[in-house]
Coordinates of C-alpha atoms in Angstrom, one line a residue:
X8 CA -32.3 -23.5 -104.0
X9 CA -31.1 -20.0 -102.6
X10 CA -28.3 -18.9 -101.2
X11 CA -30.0 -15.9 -99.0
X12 CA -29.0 -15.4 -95.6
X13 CA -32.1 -16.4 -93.3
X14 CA -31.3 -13.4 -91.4
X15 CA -29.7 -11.2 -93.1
X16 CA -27.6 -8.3 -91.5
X17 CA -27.1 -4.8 -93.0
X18 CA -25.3 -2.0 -91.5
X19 CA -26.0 1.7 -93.4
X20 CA -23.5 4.3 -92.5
X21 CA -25.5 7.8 -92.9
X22 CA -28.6 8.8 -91.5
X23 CA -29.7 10.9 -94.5
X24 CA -32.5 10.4 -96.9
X25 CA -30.4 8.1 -98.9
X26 CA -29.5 5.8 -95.4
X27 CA -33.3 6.0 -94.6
X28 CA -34.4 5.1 -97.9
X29 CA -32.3 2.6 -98.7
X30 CA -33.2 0.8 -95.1
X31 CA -36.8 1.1 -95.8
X32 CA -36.7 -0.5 -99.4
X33 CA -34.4 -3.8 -98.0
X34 CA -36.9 -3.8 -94.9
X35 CA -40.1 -4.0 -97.4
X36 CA -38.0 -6.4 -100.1
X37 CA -36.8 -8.7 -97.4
X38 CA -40.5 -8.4 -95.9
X39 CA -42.0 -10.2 -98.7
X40 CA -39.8 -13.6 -98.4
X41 CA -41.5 -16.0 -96.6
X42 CA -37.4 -17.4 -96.4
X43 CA -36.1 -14.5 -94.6
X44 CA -35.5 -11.7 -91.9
X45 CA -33.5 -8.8 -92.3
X46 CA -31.8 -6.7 -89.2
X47 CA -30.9 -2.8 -90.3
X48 CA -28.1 -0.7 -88.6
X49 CA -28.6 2.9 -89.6
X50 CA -25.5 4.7 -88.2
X51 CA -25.1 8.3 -88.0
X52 CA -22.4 10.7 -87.1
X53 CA -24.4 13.0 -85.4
X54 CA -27.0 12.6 -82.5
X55 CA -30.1 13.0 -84.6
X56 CA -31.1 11.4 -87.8
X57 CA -32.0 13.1 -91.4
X58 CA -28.8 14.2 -92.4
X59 CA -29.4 17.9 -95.1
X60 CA -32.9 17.6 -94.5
X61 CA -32.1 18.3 -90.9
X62 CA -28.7 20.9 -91.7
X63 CA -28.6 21.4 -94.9
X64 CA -32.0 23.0 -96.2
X65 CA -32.7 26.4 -95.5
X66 CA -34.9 26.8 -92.3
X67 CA -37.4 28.9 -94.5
X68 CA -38.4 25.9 -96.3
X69 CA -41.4 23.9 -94.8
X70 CA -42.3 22.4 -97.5
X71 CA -39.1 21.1 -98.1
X72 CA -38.6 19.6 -94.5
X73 CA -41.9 18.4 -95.0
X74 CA -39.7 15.3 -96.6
X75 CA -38.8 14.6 -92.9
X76 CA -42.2 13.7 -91.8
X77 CA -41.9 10.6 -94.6
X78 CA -38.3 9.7 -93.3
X79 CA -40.0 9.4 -89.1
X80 CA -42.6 7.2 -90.8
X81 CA -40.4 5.0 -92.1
X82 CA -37.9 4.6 -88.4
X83 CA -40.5 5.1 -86.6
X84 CA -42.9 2.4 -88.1
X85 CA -39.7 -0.2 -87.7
X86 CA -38.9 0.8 -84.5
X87 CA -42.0 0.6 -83.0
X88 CA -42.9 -3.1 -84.6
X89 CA -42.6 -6.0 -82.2
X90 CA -39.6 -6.9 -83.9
X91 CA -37.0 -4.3 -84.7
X92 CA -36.0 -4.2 -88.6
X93 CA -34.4 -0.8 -89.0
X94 CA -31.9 0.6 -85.8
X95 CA -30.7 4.3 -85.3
X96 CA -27.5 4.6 -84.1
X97 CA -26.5 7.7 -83.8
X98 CA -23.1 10.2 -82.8
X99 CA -21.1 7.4 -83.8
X100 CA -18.2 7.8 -87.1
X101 CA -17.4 5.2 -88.7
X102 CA -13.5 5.7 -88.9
X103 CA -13.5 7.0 -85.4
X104 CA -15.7 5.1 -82.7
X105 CA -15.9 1.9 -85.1
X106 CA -13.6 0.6 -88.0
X107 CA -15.2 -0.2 -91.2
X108 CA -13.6 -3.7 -91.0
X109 CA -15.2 -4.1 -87.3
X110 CA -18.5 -3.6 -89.2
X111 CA -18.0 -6.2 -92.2
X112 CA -17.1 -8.3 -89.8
X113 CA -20.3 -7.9 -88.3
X114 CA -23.0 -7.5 -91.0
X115 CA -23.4 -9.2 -94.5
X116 CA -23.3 -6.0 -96.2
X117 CA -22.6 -2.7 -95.5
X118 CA -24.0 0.4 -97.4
X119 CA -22.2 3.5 -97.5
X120 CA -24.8 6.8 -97.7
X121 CA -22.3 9.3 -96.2
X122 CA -23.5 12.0 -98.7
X123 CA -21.7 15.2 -98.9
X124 CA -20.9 18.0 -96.6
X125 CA -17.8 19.4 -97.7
X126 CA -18.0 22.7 -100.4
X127 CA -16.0 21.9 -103.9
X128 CA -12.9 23.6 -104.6
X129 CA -13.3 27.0 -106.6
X130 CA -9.5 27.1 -107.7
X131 CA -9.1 30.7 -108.2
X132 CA -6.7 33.5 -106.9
X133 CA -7.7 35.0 -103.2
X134 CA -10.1 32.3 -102.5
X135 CA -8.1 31.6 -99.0
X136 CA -8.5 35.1 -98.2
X137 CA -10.4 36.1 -94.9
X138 CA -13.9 37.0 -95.9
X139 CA -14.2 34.5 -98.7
X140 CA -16.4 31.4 -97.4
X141 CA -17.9 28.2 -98.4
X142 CA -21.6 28.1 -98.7
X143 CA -21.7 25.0 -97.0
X144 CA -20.3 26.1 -94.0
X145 CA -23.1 28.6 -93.9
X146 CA -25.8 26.7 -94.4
X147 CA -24.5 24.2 -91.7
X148 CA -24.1 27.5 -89.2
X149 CA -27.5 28.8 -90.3
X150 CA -29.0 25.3 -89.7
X151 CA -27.7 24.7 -86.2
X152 CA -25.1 21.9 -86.9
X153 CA -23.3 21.2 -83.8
X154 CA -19.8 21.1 -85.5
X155 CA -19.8 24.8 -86.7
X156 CA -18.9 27.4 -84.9
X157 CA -21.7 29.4 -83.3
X158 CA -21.6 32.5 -84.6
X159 CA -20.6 33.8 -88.1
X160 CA -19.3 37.2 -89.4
X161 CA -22.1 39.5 -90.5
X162 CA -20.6 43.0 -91.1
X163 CA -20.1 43.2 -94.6
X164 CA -22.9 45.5 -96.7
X165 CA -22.2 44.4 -99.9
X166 CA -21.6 40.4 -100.5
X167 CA -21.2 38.1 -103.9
X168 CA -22.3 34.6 -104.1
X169 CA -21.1 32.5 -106.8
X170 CA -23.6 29.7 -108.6
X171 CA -26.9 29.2 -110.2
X172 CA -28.3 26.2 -108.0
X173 CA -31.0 26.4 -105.2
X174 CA -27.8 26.3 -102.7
X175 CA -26.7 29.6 -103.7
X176 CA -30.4 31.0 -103.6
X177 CA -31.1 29.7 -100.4
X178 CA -27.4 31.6 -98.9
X179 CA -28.6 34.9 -101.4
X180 CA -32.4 34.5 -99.6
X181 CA -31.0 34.0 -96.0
X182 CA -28.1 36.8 -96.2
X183 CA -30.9 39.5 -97.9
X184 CA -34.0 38.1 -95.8
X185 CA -34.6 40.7 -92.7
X186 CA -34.1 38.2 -89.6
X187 CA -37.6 39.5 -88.1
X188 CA -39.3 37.5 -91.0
X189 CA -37.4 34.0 -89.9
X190 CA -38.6 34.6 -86.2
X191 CA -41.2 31.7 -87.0
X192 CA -39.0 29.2 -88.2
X193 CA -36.7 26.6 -86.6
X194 CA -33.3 29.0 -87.0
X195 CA -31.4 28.4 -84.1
X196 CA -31.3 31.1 -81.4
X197 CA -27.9 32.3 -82.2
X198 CA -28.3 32.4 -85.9
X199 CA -31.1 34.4 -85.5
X200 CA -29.4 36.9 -82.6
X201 CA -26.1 36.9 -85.6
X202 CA -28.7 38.0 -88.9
X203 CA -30.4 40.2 -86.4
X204 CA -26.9 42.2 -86.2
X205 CA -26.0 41.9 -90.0
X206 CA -25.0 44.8 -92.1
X207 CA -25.8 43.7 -95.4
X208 CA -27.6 46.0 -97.6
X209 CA -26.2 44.1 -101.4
X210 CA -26.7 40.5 -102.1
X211 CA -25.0 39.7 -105.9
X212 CA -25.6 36.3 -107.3
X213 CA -23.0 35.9 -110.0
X214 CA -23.5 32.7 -112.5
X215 CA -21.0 32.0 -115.1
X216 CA -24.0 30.9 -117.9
X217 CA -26.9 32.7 -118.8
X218 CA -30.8 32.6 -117.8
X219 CA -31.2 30.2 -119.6
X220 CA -29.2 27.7 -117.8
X221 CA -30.0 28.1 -114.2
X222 CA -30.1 25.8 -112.2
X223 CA -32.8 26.4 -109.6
X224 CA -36.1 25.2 -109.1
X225 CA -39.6 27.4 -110.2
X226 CA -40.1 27.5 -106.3
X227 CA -37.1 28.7 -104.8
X228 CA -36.7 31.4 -108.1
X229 CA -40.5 32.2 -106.4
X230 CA -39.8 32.6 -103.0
X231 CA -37.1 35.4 -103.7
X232 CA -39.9 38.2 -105.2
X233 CA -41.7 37.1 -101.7
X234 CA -39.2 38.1 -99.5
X235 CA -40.0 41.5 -97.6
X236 CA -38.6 44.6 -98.2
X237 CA -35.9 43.4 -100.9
X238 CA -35.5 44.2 -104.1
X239 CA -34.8 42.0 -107.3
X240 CA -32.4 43.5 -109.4
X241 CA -31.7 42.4 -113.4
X242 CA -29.8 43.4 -116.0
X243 CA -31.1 43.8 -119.5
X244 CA -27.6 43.0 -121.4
X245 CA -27.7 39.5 -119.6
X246 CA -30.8 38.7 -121.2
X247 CA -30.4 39.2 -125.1
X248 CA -31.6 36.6 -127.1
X249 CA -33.6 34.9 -124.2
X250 CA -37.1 34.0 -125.2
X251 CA -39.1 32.0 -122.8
X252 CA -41.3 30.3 -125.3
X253 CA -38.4 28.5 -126.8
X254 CA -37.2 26.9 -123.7
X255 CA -36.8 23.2 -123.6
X256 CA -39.4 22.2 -120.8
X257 CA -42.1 23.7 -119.1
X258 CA -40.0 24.4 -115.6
X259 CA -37.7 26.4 -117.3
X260 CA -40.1 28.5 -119.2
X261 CA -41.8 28.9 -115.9
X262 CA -38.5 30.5 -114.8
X263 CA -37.7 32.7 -117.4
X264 CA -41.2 34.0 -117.4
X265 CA -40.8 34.9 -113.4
X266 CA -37.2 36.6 -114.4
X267 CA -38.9 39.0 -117.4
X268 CA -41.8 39.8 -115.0
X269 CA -39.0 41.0 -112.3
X270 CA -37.1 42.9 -115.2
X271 CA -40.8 44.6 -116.1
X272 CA -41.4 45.6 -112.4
X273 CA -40.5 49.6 -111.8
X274 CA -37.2 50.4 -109.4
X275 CA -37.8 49.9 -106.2
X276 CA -37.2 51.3 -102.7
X277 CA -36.7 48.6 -100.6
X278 CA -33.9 48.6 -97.7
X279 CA -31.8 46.0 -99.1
X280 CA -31.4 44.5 -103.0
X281 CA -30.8 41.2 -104.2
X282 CA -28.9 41.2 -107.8
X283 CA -29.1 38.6 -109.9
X284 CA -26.2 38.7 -112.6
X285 CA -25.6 36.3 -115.3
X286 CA -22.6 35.8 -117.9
X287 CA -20.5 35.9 -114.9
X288 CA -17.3 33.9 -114.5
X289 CA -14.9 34.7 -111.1
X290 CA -12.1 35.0 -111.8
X291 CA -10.0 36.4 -108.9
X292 CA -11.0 37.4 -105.7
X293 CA -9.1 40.4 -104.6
X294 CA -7.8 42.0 -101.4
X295 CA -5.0 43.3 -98.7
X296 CA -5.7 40.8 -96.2
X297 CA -9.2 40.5 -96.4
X298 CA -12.1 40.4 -99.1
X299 CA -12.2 43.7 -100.8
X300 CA -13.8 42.9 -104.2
X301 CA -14.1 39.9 -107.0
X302 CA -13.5 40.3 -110.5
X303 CA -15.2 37.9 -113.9
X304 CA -14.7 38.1 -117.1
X305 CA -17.9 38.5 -118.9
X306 CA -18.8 34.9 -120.9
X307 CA -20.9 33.7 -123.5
X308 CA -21.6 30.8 -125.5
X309 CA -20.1 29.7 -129.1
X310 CA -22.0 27.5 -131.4
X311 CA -19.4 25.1 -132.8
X312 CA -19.9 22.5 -135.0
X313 CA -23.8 21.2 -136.3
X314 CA -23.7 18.0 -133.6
X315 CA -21.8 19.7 -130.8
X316 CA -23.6 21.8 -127.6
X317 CA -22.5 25.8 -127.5
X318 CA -19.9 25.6 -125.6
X319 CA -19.0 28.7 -123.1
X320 CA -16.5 31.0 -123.3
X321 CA -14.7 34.0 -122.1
X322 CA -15.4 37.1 -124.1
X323 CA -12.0 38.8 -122.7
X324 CA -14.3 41.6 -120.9
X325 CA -13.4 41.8 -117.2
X326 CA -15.4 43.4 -114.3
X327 CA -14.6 44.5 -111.0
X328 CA -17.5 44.6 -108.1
X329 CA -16.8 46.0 -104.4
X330 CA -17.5 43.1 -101.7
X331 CA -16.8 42.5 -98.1
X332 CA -17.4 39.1 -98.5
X333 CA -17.9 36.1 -101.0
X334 CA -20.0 32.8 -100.9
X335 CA -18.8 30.2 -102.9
X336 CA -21.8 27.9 -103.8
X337 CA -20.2 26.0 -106.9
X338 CA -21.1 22.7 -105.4
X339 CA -20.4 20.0 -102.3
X340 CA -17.5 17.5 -102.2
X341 CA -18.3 13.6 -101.4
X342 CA -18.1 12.8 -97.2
X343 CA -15.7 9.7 -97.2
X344 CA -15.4 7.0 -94.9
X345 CA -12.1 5.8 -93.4
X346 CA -10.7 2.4 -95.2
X347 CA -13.4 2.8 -98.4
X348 CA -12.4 3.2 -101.5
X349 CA -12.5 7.1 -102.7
X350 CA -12.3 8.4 -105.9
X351 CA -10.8 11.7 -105.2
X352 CA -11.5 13.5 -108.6
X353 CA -15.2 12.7 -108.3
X354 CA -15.6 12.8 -104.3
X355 CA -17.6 9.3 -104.3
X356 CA -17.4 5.7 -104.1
X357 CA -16.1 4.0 -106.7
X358 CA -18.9 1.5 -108.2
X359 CA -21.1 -0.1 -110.4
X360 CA -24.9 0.3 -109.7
X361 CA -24.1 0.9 -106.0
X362 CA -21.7 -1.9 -105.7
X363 CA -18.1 -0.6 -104.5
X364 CA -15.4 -1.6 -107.3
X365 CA -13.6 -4.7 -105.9
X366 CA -15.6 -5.2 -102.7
X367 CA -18.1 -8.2 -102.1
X368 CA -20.3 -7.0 -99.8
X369 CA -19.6 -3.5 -99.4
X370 CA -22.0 -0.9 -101.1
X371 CA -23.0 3.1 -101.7
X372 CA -26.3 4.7 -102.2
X373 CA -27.1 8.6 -102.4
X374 CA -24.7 11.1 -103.2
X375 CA -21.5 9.7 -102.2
X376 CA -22.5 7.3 -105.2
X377 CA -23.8 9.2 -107.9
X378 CA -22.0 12.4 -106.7
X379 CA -23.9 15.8 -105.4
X380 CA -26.3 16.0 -108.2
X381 CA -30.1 15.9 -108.4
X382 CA -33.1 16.2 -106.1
X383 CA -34.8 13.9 -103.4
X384 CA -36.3 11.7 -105.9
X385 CA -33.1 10.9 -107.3
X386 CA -32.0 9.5 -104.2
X387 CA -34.6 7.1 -104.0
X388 CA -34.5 5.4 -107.3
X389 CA -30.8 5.4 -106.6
X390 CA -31.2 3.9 -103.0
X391 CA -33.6 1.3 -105.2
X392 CA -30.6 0.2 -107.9
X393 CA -28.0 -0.2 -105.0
X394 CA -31.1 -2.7 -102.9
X395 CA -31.9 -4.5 -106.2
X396 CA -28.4 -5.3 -106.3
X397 CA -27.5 -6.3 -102.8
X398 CA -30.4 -8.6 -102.6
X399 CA -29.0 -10.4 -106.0
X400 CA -25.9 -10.8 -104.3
X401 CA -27.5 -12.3 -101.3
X402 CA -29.4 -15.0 -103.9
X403 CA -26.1 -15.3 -105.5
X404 CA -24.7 -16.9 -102.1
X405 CA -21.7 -13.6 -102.8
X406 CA -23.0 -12.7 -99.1
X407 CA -23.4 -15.6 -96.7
X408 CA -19.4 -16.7 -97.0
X409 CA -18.9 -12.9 -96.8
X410 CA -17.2 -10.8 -93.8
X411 CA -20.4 -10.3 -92.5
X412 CA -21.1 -14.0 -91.7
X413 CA -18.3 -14.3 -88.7
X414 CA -20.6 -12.8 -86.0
X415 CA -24.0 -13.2 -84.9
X416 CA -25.3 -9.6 -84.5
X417 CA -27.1 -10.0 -81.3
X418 CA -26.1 -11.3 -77.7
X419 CA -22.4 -11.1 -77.4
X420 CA -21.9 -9.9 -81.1
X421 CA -24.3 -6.7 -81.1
X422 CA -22.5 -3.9 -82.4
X423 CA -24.1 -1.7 -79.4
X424 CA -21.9 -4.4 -76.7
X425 CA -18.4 -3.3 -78.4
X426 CA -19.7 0.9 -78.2
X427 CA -20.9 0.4 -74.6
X428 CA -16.8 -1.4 -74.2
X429 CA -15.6 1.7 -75.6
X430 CA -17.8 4.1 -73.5
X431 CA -19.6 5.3 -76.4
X432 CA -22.0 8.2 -76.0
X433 CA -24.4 6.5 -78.8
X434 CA -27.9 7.9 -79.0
X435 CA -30.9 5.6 -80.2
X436 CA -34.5 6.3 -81.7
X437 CA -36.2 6.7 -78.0
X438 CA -33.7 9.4 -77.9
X439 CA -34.5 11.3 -81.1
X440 CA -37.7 11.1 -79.7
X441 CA -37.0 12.4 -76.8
X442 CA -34.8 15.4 -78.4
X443 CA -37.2 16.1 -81.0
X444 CA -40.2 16.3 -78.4
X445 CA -37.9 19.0 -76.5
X446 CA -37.0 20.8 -79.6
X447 CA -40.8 21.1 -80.1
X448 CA -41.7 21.7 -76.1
X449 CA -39.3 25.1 -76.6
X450 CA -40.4 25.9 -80.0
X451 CA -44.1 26.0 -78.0
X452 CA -42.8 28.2 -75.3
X453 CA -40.8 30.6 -77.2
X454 CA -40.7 34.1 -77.2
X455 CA -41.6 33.6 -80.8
X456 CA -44.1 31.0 -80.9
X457 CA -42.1 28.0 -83.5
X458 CA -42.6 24.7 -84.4
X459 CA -39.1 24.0 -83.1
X460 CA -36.3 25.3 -81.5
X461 CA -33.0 23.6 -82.3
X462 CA -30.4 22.0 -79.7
X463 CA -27.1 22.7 -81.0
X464 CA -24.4 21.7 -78.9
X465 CA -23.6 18.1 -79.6
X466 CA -23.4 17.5 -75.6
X467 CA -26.2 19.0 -75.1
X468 CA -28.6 16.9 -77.9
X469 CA -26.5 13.4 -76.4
X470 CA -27.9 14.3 -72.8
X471 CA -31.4 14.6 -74.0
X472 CA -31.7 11.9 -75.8
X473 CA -30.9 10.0 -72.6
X474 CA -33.7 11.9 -70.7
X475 CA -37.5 10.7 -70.7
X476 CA -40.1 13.4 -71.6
X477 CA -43.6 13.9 -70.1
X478 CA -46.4 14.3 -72.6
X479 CA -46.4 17.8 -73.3
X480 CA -42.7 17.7 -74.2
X481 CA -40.7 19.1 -71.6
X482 CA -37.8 17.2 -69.8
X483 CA -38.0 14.9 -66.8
X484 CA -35.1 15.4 -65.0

């Protein structure tokens, strides 16, 4: 005999690909018991769903946002069935419009997929200093998020950006990339008016290992000889004893083989150059006041003993470089929620296979689990370990005696009766709708013909997702 709530209520606090992911596997697991029903909350903090894919990938990348098409499949397929399995709730925190504890009492379970938004800390002298800036916070500016300022100091010609990952390539691509060229993209209107004014002329990439241990991807390494009227520069010292045909996988030889072709190429004459330097750890970033420069000592790698990796080291060689500004793109920092356990060394959730240590009922899925590591794929098996295991618990009976069995979650117990209570601006999945189809109706009308053209202003992207739209897109008012 089982235990499993006949109608089982999950609320999923992030709108990300992990949130939407882990909604659409419970949907189609609970879907195949003839015993059950299953009734998602997807709760977001900001108006419109999809989380990085929506501010947090550079707008250059199509095929990348390509992932969102999947993700409106997946809501819009639920929310459009004759009975509603999977609910966007949007511009609501948890921790500020709603407790956590008003949610467990609420749901069976609730799933945390808050992600991470916040840069990690690069603990080094000067890194307070004016001029010195997460990458983070540039990508959110450069990707319209509504809780960034709108506009972003662009006068410095020569600019350093710390890290090997595709986060630091993207910043590198966008800084160096002449905004004429991103005219066809989704970049917001002021992003594009703010890199139409920019001074750069320099764009260093500084990684503290060598070529042989980036961290990119063959396509984003790609997409930087494509760029227009920029220049790759390399540096032959920071490639001794790097041979492509003895690199571990295929991807990485791919790589390699991309860098020695760039290295082969003949000095160029382009406007503005984008250095790639390797061997690089910072060290200091100097000024009076304001960014002036960065220094790194030179590293390298030490074989130690016949079982152990090379480990890296500094080789006591210091360098200084003249910048205006620095990018610090060394990694993100887990997003917590208010009243959840947080592991503070790790930024995440503490748990086991996406169940939070020492909390029936209450799980994590995504990065705020695992940490920021890995690509989109990860986040699905992941979202797929944390479901297998709620849905055990639910067998178990662990869930039905839970918090989540107190409150029925519709008539006078909907979640949506105690926001409307509190006058909550919430925005639904007619809305998103109804903003996205506006987004697109001034992407077609543009100066610059676009696919889109993002709303920023939160106020602005809550009042038209409470507005109907004709069929061609523009707003009825």
């Amino acid at each position: 005999m089982t235990s499993f709530p006949p109608a089982l209520r999950v609320a999923i606090v992030g709108a990300g690909p992990a949130g939407i992911y882990a909604g659409n596997l419970l949907a189609t697991a609970v879907s195949a018991r003839p015993d059950a029903d299953v009734e998602i909350d997807l709760f977001e903090s900001l108006p419109a769903p999809y989380g990085l894919i929506r501010y947090g990938v550079a707008p250059d990348h199509p095929r990348i946002k390509g992932i969102v098409n999947s993700l409106h499949e997946m809501l819009d397929a639920s929310s459009s069935s004759s009975r509603r399995t999977i609910r966007f709730i949007g511009n609501v925190e948890v921790g500020r419009d709603i407790a956590l504890d008003e949610l467990r009492e609420r749901y069976h379970a609730v799933i945390l997929a808050t992600g991470a938004i916040r840069d990690a800390v690069l603990d080094i002298p000067g890194v307070e200093l004016p001029g010195s800036y997460g990458a983070a916070d540039f990508v959110a500016w450069f990707d319209g998020h509504p809780d960034v300022a709108r506009t972003w100091p662009l006068d410095a010609s020569s600019v350093a950006v710390i890290g090997n990952g595709n986060v630091a390539l993207d910043v590198a691509r966008v800084l160096a990339k002449h905004a004429v060229d991103l005219r066809t993209t989704e970049v917001p209107d002021n992003v594009l008016e703010g890199l139409e004014s920019s001074a750069v002329t320099d764009v260093h990439v500084f990684g503290r290992r060598g070529p042989a241990d980036i961290k990119f991807t063959p396509i984003e390494l790609r997409e930087l000889g494509e760029v227009r009227d920029v220049d790759i520069v390399l540096y032959d010292e920071d490639f001794e004893g790097v041979d492509p045909a003895s690199a571990p996988n295929n991807q990485l030889k791919v790589m390699l083989r991309t860098l020695n072709g760039w290295r082969e190429r003949p000095a160029g004459t382009a406007s503005r150059r984008l250095h790639l330097h390797f061997w690089h750890a910072p060290v200091e970033i100097t000024g009076d006041g304001e960014v002036e420069g960065i220094r790194f000592e030179r590293t390298r790698l030490v074989t130690g003993e016949a079982d152990a990796a090379p480990r890296l080291t500094g080789t006591g060689e210091f360098r200084d470089y003249a910048v205006q500004a620095v990018y610090r793109a060394v990694g993100y920092y887990g997003t917590r929620v208010v009243d959840a356990p947080f592991d503070e060394a790790r930024g995440v959730v503490p748990n086991a296979g996406g169940r939070v240590d020492g909390e029936t009922g209450l799980y994590a899925t995504g990065w705020i689990k695992r940490g920021p590591v890995g690509l989109i794929g990860h986040t699905k098996s992941d979202a797929l370990e944390t479901i297998t295991n709620l849905i055990a618990d639910a067998e178990a009976g662990l869930l039905t005696d839970g918090p989540g069995s107190v409150t029925p979650s519709t008539g006078e117990g909907d979640v949506l009766d105690l926001l409307d209570a509190r006058e909550t601006a919430y925005t639904t999945w007619d809305g998103w709708l109804a903003l996205d189809a506006h987004e697109r109706h001034l992407g077609e009308t543009h100066t610059y013909a676009r696919e889109r053209v993002k709303v920023v202003p939160r106020e602005e992207q809550v009042a038209v997702s409470s507005q109907a739209v004709s069929r061609d897109g523009a707003l009825v008012r």
